[in-house]
mmCIF file of C-alpha atoms and ligand atoms in Angstrom:
data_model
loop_
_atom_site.group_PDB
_atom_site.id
_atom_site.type_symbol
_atom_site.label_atom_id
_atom_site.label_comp_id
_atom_site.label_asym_id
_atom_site.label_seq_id
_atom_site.Cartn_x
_atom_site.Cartn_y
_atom_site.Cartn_z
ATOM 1 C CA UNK A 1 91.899 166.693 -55.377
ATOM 2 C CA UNK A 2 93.268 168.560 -52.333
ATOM 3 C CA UNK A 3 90.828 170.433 -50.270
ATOM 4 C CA UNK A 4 93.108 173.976 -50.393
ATOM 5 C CA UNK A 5 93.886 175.861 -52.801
ATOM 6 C CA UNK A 6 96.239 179.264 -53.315
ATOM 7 C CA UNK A 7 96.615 181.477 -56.045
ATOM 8 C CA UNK A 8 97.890 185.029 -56.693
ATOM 9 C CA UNK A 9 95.375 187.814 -55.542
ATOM 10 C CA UNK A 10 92.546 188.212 -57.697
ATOM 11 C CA UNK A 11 91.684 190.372 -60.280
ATOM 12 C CA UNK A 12 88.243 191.473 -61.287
ATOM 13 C CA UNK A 13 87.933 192.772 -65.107
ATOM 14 C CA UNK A 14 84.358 194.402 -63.953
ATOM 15 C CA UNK A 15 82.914 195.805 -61.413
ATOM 16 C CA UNK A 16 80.398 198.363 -60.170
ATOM 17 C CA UNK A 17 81.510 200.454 -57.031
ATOM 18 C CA UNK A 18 78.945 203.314 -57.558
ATOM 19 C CA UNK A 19 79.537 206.242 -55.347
ATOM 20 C CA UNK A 20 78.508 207.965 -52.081
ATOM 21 C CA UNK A 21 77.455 205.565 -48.740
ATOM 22 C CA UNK A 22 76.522 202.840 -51.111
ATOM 23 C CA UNK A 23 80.232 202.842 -52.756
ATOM 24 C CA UNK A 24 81.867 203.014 -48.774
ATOM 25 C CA UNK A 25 79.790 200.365 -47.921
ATOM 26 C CA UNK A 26 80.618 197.458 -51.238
ATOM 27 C CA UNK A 27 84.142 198.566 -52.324
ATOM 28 C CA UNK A 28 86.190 197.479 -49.129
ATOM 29 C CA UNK A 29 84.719 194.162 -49.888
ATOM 30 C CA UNK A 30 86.548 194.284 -53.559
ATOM 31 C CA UNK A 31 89.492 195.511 -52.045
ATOM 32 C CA UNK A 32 89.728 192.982 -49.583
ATOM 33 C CA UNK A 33 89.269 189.932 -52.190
ATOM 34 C CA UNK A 34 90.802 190.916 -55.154
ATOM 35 C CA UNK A 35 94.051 193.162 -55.502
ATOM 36 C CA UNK A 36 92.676 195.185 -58.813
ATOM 37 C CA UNK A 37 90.032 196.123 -60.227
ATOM 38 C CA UNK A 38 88.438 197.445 -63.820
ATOM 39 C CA UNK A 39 85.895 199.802 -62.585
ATOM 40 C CA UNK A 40 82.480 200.576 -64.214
ATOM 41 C CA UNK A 41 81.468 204.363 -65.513
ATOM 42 C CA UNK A 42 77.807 203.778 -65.288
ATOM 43 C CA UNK A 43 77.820 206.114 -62.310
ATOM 44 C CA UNK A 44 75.314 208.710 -62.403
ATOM 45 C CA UNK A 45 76.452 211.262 -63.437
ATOM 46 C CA UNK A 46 78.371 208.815 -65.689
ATOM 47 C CA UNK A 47 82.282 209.424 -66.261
ATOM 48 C CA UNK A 48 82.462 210.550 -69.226
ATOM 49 C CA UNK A 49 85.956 212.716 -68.552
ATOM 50 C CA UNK A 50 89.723 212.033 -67.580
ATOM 51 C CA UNK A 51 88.544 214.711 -64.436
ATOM 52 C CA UNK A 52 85.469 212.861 -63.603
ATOM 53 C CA UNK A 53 87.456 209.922 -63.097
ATOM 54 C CA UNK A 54 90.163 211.451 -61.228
ATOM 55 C CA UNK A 55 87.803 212.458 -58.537
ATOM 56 C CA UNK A 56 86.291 209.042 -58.835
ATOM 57 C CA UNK A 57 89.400 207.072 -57.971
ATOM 58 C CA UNK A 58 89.735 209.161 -55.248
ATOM 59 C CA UNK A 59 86.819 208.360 -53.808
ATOM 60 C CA UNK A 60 87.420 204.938 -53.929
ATOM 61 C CA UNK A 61 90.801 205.404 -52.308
ATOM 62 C CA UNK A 62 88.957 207.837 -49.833
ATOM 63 C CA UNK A 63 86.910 204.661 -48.609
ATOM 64 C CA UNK A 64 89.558 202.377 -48.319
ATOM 65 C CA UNK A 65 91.584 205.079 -46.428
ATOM 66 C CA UNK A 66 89.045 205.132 -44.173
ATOM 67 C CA UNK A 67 85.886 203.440 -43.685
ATOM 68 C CA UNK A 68 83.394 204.614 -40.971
ATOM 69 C CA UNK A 69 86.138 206.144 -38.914
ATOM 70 C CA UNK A 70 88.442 202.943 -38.501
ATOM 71 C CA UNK A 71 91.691 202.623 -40.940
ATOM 72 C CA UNK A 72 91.559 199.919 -43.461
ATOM 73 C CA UNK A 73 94.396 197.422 -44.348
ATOM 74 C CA UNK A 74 93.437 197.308 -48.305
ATOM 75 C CA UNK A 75 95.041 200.218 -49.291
ATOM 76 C CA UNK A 76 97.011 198.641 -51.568
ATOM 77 C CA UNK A 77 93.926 197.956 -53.943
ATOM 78 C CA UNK A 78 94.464 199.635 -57.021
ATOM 79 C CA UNK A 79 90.966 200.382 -58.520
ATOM 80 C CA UNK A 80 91.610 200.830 -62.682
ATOM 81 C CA UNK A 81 89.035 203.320 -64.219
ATOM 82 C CA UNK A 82 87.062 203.608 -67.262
ATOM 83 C CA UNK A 83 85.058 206.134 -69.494
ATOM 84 C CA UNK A 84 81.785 205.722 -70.257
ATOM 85 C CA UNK A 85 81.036 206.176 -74.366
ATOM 86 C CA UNK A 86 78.588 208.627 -74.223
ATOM 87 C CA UNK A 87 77.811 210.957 -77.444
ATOM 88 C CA UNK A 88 79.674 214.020 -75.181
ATOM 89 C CA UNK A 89 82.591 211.648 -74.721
ATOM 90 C CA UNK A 90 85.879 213.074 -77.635
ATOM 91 C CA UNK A 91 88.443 211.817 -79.256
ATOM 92 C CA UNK A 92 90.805 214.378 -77.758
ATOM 93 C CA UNK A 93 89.561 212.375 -74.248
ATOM 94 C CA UNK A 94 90.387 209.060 -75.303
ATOM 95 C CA UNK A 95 94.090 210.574 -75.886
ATOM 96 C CA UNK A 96 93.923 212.399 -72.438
ATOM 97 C CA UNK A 97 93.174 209.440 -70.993
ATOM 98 C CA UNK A 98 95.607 206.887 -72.492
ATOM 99 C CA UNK A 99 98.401 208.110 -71.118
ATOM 100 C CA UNK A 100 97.528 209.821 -68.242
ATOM 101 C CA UNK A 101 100.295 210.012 -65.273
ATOM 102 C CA UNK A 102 97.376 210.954 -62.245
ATOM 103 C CA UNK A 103 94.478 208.708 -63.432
ATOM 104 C CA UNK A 104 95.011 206.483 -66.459
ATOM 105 C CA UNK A 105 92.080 205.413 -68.439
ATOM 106 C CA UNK A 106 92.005 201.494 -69.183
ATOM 107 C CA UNK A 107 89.311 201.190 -71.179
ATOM 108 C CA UNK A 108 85.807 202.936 -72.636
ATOM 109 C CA UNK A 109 82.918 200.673 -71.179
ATOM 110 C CA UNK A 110 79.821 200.981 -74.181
ATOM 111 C CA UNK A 111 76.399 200.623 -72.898
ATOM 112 C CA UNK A 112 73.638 200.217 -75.399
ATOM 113 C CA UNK A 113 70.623 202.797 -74.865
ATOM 114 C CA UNK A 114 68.069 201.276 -72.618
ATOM 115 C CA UNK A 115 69.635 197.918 -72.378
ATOM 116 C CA UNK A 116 70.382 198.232 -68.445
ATOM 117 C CA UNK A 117 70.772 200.599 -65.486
ATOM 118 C CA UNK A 118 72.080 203.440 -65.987
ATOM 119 C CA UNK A 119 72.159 203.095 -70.213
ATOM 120 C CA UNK A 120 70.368 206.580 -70.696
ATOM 121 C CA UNK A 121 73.761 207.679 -72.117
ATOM 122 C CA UNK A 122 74.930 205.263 -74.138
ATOM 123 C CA UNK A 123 74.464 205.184 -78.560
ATOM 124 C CA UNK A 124 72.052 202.550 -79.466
ATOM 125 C CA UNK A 125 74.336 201.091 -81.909
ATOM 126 C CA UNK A 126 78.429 201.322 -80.624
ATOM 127 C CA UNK A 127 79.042 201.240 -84.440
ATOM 128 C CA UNK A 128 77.602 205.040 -84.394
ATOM 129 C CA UNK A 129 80.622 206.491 -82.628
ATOM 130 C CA UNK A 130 82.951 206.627 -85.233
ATOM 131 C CA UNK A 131 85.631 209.032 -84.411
ATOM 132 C CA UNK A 132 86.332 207.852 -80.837
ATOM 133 C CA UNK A 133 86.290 204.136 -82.031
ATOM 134 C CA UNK A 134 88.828 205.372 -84.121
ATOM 135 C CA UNK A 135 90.822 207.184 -81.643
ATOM 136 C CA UNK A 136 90.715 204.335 -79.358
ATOM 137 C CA UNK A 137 92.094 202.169 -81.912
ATOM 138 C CA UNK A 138 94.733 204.033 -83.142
ATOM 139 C CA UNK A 139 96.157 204.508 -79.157
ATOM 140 C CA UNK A 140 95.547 201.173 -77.638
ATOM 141 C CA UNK A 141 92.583 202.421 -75.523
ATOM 142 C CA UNK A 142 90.323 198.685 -75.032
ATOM 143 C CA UNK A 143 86.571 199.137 -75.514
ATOM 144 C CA UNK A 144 84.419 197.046 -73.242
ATOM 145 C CA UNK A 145 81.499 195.822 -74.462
ATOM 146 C CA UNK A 146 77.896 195.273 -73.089
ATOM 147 C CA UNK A 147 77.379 193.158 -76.348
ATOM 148 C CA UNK A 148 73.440 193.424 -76.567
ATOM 149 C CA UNK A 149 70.932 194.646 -79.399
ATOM 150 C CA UNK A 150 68.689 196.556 -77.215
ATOM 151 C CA UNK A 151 66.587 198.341 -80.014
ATOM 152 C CA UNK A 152 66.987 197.511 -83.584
ATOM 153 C CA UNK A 153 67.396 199.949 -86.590
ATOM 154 C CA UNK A 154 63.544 200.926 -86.206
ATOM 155 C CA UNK A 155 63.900 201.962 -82.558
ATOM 156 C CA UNK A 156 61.754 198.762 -81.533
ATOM 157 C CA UNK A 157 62.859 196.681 -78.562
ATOM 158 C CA UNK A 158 64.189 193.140 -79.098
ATOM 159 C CA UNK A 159 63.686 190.375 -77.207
ATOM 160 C CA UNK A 160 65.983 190.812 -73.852
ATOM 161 C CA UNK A 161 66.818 186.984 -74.446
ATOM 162 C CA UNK A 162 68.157 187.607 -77.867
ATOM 163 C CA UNK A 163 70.246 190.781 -77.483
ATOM 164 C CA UNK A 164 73.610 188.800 -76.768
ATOM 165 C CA UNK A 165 72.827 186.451 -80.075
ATOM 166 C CA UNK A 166 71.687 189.710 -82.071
ATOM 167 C CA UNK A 167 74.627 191.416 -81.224
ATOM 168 C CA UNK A 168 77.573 188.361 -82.168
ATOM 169 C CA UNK A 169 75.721 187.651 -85.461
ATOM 170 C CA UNK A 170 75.480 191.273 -87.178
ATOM 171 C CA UNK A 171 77.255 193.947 -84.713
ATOM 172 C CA UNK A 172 80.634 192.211 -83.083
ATOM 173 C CA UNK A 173 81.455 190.813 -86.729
ATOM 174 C CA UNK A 174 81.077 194.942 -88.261
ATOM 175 C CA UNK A 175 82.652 196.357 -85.634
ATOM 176 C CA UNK A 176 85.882 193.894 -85.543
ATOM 177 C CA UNK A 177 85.396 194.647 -89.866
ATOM 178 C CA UNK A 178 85.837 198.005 -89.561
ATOM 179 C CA UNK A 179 88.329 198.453 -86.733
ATOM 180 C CA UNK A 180 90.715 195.529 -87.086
ATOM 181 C CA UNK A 181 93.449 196.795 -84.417
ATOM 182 C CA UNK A 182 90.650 197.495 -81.793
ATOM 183 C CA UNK A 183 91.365 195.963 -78.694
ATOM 184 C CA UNK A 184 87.944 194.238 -77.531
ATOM 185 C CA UNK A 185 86.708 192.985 -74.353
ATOM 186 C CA UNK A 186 83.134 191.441 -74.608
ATOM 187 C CA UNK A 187 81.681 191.538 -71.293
ATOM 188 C CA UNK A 188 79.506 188.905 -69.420
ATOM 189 C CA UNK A 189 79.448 186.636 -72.061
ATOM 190 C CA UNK A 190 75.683 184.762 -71.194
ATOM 191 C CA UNK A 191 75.007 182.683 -74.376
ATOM 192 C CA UNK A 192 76.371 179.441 -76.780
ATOM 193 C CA UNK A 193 76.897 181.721 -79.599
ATOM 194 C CA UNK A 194 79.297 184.122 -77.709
ATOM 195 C CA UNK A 195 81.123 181.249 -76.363
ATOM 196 C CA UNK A 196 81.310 179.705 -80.001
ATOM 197 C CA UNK A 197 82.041 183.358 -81.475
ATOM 198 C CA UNK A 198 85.353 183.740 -78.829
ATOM 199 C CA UNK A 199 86.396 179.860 -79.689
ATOM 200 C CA UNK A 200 86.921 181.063 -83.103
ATOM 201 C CA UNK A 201 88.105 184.971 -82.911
ATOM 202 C CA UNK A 202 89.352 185.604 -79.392
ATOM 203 C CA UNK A 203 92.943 186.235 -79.194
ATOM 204 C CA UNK A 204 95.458 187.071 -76.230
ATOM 205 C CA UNK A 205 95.602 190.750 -75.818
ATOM 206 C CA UNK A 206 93.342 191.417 -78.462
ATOM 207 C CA UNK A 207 89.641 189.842 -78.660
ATOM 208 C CA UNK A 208 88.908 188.666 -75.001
ATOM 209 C CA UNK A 209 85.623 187.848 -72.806
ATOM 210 C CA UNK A 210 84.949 187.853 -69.201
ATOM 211 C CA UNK A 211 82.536 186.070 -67.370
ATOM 212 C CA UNK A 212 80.607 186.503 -64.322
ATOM 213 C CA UNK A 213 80.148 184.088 -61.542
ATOM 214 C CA UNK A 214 76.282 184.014 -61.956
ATOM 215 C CA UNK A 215 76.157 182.906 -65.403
ATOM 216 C CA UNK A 216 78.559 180.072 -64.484
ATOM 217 C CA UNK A 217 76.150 179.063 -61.568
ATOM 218 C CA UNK A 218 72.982 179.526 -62.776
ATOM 219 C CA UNK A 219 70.263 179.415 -65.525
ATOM 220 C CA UNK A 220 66.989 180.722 -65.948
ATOM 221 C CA UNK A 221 65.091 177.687 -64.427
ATOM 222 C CA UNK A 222 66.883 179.133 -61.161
ATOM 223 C CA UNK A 223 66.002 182.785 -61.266
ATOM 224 C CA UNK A 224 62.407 181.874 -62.053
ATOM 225 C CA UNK A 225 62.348 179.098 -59.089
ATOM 226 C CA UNK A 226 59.097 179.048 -56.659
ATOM 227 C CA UNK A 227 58.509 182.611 -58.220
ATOM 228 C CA UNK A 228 60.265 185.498 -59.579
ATOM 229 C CA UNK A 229 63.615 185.602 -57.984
ATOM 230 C CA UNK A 230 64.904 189.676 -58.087
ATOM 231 C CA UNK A 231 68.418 188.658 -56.716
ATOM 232 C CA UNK A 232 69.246 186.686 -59.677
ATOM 233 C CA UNK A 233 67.940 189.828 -61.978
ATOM 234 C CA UNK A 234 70.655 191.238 -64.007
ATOM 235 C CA UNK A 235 71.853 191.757 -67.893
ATOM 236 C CA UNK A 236 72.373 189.874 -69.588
ATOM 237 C CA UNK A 237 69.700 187.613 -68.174
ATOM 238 C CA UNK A 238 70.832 184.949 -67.092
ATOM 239 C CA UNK A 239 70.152 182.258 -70.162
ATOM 240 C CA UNK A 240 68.378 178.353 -70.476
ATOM 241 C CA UNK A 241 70.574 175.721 -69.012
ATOM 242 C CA UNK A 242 72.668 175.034 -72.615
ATOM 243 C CA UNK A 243 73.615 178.473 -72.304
ATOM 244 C CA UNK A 244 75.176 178.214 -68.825
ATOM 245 C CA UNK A 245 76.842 174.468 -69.536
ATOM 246 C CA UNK A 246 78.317 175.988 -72.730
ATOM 247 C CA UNK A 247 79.642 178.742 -70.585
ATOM 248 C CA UNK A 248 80.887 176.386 -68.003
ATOM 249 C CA UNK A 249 82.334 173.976 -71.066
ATOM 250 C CA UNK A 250 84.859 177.257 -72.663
ATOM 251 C CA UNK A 251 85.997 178.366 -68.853
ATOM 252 C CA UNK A 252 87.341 174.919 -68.474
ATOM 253 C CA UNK A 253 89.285 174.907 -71.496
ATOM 254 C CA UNK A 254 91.891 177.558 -70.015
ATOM 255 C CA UNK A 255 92.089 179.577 -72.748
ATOM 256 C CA UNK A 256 94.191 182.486 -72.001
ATOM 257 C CA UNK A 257 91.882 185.388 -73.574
ATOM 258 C CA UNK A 258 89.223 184.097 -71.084
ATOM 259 C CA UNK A 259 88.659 185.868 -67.705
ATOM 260 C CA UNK A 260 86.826 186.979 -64.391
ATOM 261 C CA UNK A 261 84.412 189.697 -64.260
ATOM 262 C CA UNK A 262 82.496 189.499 -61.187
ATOM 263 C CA UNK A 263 79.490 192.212 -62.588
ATOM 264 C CA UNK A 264 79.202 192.700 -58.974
ATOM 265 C CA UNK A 265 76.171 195.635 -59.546
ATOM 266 C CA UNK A 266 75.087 196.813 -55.630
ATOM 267 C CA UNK A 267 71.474 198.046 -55.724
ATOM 268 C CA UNK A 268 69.378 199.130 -52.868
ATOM 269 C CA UNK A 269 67.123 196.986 -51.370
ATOM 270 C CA UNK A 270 64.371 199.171 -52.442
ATOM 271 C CA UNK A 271 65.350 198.812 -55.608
ATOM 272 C CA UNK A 272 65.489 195.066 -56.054
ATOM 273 C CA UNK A 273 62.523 194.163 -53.995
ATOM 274 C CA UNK A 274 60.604 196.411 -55.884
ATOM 275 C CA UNK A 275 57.517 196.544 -58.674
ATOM 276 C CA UNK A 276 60.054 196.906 -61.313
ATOM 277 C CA UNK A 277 63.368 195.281 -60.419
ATOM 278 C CA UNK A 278 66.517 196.940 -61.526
ATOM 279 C CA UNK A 279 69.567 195.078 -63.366
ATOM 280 C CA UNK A 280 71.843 194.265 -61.619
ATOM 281 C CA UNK A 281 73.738 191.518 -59.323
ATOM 282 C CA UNK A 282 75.173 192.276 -56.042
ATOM 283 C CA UNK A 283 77.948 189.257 -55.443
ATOM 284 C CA UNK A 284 81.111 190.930 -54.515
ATOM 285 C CA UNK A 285 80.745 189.015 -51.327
ATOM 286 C CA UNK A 286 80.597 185.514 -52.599
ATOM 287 C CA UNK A 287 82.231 185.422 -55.844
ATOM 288 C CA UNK A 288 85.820 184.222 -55.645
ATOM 289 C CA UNK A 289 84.034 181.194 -53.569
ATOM 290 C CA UNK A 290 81.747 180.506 -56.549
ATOM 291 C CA UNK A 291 84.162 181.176 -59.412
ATOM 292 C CA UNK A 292 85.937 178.456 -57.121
ATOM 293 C CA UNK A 293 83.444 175.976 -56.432
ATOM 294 C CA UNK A 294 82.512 176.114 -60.282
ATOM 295 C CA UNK A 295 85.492 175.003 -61.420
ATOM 296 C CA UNK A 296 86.333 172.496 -58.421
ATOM 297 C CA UNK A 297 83.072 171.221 -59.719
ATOM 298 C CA UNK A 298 84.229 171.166 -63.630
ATOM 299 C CA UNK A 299 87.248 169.016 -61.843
ATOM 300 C CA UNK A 300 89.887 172.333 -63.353
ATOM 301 C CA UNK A 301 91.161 173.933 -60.457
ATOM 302 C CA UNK A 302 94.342 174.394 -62.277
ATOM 303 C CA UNK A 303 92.941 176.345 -64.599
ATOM 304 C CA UNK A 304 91.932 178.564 -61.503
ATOM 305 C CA UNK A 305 94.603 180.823 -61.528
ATOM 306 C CA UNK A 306 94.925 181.896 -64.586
ATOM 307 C CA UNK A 307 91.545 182.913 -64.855
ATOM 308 C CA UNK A 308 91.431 185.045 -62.125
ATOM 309 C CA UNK A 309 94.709 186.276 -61.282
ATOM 310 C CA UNK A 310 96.756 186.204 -64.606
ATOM 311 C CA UNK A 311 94.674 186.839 -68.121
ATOM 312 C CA UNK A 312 92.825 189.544 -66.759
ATOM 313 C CA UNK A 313 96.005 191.715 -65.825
ATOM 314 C CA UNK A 314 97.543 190.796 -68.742
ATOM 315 C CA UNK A 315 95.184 191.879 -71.284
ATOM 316 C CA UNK A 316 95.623 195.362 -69.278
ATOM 317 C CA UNK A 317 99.244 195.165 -69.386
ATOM 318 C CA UNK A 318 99.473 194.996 -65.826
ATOM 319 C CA UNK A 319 101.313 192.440 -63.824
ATOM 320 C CA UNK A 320 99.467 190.001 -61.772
ATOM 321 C CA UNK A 321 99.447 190.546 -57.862
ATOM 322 C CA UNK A 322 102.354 189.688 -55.411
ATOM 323 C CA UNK A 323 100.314 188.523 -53.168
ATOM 324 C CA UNK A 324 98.113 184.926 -53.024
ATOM 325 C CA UNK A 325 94.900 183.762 -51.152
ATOM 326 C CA UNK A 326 94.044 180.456 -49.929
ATOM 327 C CA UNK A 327 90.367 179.029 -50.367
ATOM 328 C CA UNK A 328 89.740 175.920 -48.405
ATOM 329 C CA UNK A 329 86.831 173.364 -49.624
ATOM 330 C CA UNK A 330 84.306 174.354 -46.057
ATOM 331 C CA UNK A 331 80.563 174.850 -46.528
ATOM 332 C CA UNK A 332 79.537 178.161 -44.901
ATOM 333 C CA UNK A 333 75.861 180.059 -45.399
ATOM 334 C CA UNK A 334 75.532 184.333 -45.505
ATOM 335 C CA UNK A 335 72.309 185.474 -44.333
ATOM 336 C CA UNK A 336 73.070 189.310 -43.267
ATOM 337 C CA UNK A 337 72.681 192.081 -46.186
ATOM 338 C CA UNK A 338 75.739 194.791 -46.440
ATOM 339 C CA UNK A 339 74.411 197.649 -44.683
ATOM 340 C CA UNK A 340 75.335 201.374 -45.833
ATOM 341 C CA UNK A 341 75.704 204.149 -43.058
ATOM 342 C CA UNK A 342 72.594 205.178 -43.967
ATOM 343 C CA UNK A 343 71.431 202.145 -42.899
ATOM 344 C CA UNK A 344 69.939 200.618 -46.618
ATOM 345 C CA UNK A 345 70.470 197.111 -47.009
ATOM 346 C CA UNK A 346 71.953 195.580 -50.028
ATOM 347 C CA UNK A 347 71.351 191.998 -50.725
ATOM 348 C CA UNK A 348 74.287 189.222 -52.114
ATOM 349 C CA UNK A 349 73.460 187.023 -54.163
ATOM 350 C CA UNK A 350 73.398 183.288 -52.333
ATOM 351 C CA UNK A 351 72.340 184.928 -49.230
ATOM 352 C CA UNK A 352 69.765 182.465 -46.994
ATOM 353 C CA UNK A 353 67.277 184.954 -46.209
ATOM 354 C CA UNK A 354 66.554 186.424 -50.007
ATOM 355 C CA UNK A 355 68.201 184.312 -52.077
ATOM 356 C CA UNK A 356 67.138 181.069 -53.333
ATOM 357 C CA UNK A 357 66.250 179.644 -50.271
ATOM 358 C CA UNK A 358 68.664 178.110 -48.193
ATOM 359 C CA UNK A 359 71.958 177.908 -50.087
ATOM 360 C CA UNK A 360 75.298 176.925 -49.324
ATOM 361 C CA UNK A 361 78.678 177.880 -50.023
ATOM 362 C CA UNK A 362 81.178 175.628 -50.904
ATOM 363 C CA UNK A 363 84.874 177.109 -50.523
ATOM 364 C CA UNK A 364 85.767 179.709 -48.212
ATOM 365 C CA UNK A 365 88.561 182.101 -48.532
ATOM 366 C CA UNK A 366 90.648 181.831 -45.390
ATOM 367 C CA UNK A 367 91.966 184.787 -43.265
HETATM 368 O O1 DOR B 401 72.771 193.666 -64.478
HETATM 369 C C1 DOR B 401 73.463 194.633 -64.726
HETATM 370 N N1 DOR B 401 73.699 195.599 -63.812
HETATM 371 N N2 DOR B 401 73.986 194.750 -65.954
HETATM 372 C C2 DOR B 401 74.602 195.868 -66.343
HETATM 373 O O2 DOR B 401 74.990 195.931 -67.467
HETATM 374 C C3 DOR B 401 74.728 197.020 -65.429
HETATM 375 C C4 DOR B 401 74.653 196.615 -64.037
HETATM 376 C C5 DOR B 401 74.449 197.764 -63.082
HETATM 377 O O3 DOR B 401 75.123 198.786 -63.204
HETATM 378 O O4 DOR B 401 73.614 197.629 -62.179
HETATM 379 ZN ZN1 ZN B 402 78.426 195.476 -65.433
#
């Protein structure tokens, strides 16, 4: 196997930019590794409006424009927005938002309450929002799934591990019942039954999955290694080691409704290193590399490109980037944090100083 590879820009189905010095500080490093992006809502305030994320994209733009006085050369990064499906989100948004000429709306991300960060807004059950899941199927508009039972019908909280397995037997099945049209994205798949749920339903353009770099890398032996390991924190959590090889086992397959979602979640140091860890991992830095290294591992880097750089973009009815990137097979190490102007530190994952101890990079995108 050769020890280069190119293929067509990236795109990542999912990612969290957030806003102010912390959204300066992570989204030039999306921009500069991937050519599009599906943008998260779980902002706070979330977007819950076509106008909310017009000003949001501009942001974005805003940073790339511009970032700490010196003119960036990403400004062709096109970041794609979402809605978040909050009870004050309409119907009469959804159709704003389909169509929209100054901000377009790609899809309606659905958190369940008090699964994650930033979930205070989201229905405990998505089946409970009826007439926008309605709306959205009858335009086009793709819902995005965090596919986790958070609290059950009694308002009791399930077991974290379960929620993914909870939510493919009894909710995905309903929800795919009752709106048969719905385009569907299920989001970080983590677990053997959502990989054996997509081998039988998913369908180009129609039923598709995305998956994250740190479910592909790691399992839960690793994020509880020599102690708790906060960097490795996120949800889904990341699942026993049959979870992850099953994970590993469907990306190789190639299938075309499978694609890249980085989750890359930026949190304050403060926030990570802290007596209650938040959700959430940072890996915007690393993550072409690993998605890379996984599957030069898995011995498919042919199947690299279309995972990446094609089904993504298609499922959004985009075209894929004109541009490519080269990786070459070179171990490297990070050890520095991303640093906002207001000088907080935010920690990638695979990083030599807080991560797992002394890691090491594999591929290395080349300038
Ligand atoms: O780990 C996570 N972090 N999972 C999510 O669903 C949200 C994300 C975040 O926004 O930090
Ligand atoms: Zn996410």
């Amino acid at each position: 196997m050769s020890d280069t590879i190119t293929i067509k820009k990236p795109f990542d189905s999912h990612v969290h930019l957030r806003r102010g010095a912390m959204l300066r500080a992570v989204t030039p490093i999306t921009a500069e590794k991937f050519y599009s992006a599906i943008v998260m809502p779980n902002t706070e305030p979330p977007i819950e409006t076509v106008e909310q994320a017009v000003e949001y994209k501009k942001e974005i733009l805003a940073a790339l424009k511009n970032h700490q006085g010196v003119a960036l050369m990403v400004s062709a990064f096109e970041p794609l927005m979402t809605l978040y499906l909050t009870k004050k989100l309409t119907p009469a948004e959804i159709e704003k938002g389909v169509s929209n000429d100054v901000c377009k709306i790609y899809g309606v991300k659905s958190y369940p309450y008090g699964a994650t960060t930033n979930s205070q807004w989201g229905f405990r059950s998505i089946l409970e929002a009826k007439d926008v899941l309605k709306k959205m199927e009858e335009v086009g508009m793709p819902l995005l799934l965090h596919g986790e039972v958070h609290l059950n019908e009694n308002n009791e909280e399930e077991d974290p591990y379960d929620g993914e397995k909870l939510f493919i037997a009894d909710v995905l099945p309903r929800l795919l019942e009752t709106y048969p049209k719905l385009k569907v994205s299920l989001e970080h798949m983590s677990t053997s039954q959502a990989v054996d749920f997509m081998e039988k339903n998913g369908k180009d353009g129609q039923l598709v999955a995305t998956v994250t770099p740190t479910h592909l890398m790691y399992d839960r032996r690793q994020a509880f290694s020599g102690g708790y390991r906060p960097l490795l924190h996120m949800k889904p959590l990341i699942k026993r080691r049959e979870h992850k090889e099953r994970v590993r086992e469907l990306v190789k397959k190639g299938l075309p409704f499978i694609s890249a979602g980085t989750d890359s979640a930026p949190h304050p140091e403060s926030k990570k290193f802290s007596s209650c860890c938040v959700f959430g991992v940072f890996n915007s830095p690393v993550a072409v590399e690993l998605y890379t290294q996984v599957f030069d591992e898995l011995g498919c880097l042919d199947k690299l490109e279309n995972f990446m750089s094609m089904n993504g973009p298609r499922f959004y009815g985009l075209e894929p980037s004109s541009e490519t990137i080269t990786l070459a097979k070179k171990d490297w190490q990070t050890s520095e944090p991303v640093v906002t102007e207001e000088d907080v530190k935010v920690w990638p994952i695979c990083n030599t100083q807080h991560g797992l101890g002394n890691e090491t990079v594999h591929w290395q995108v080349q300038a």
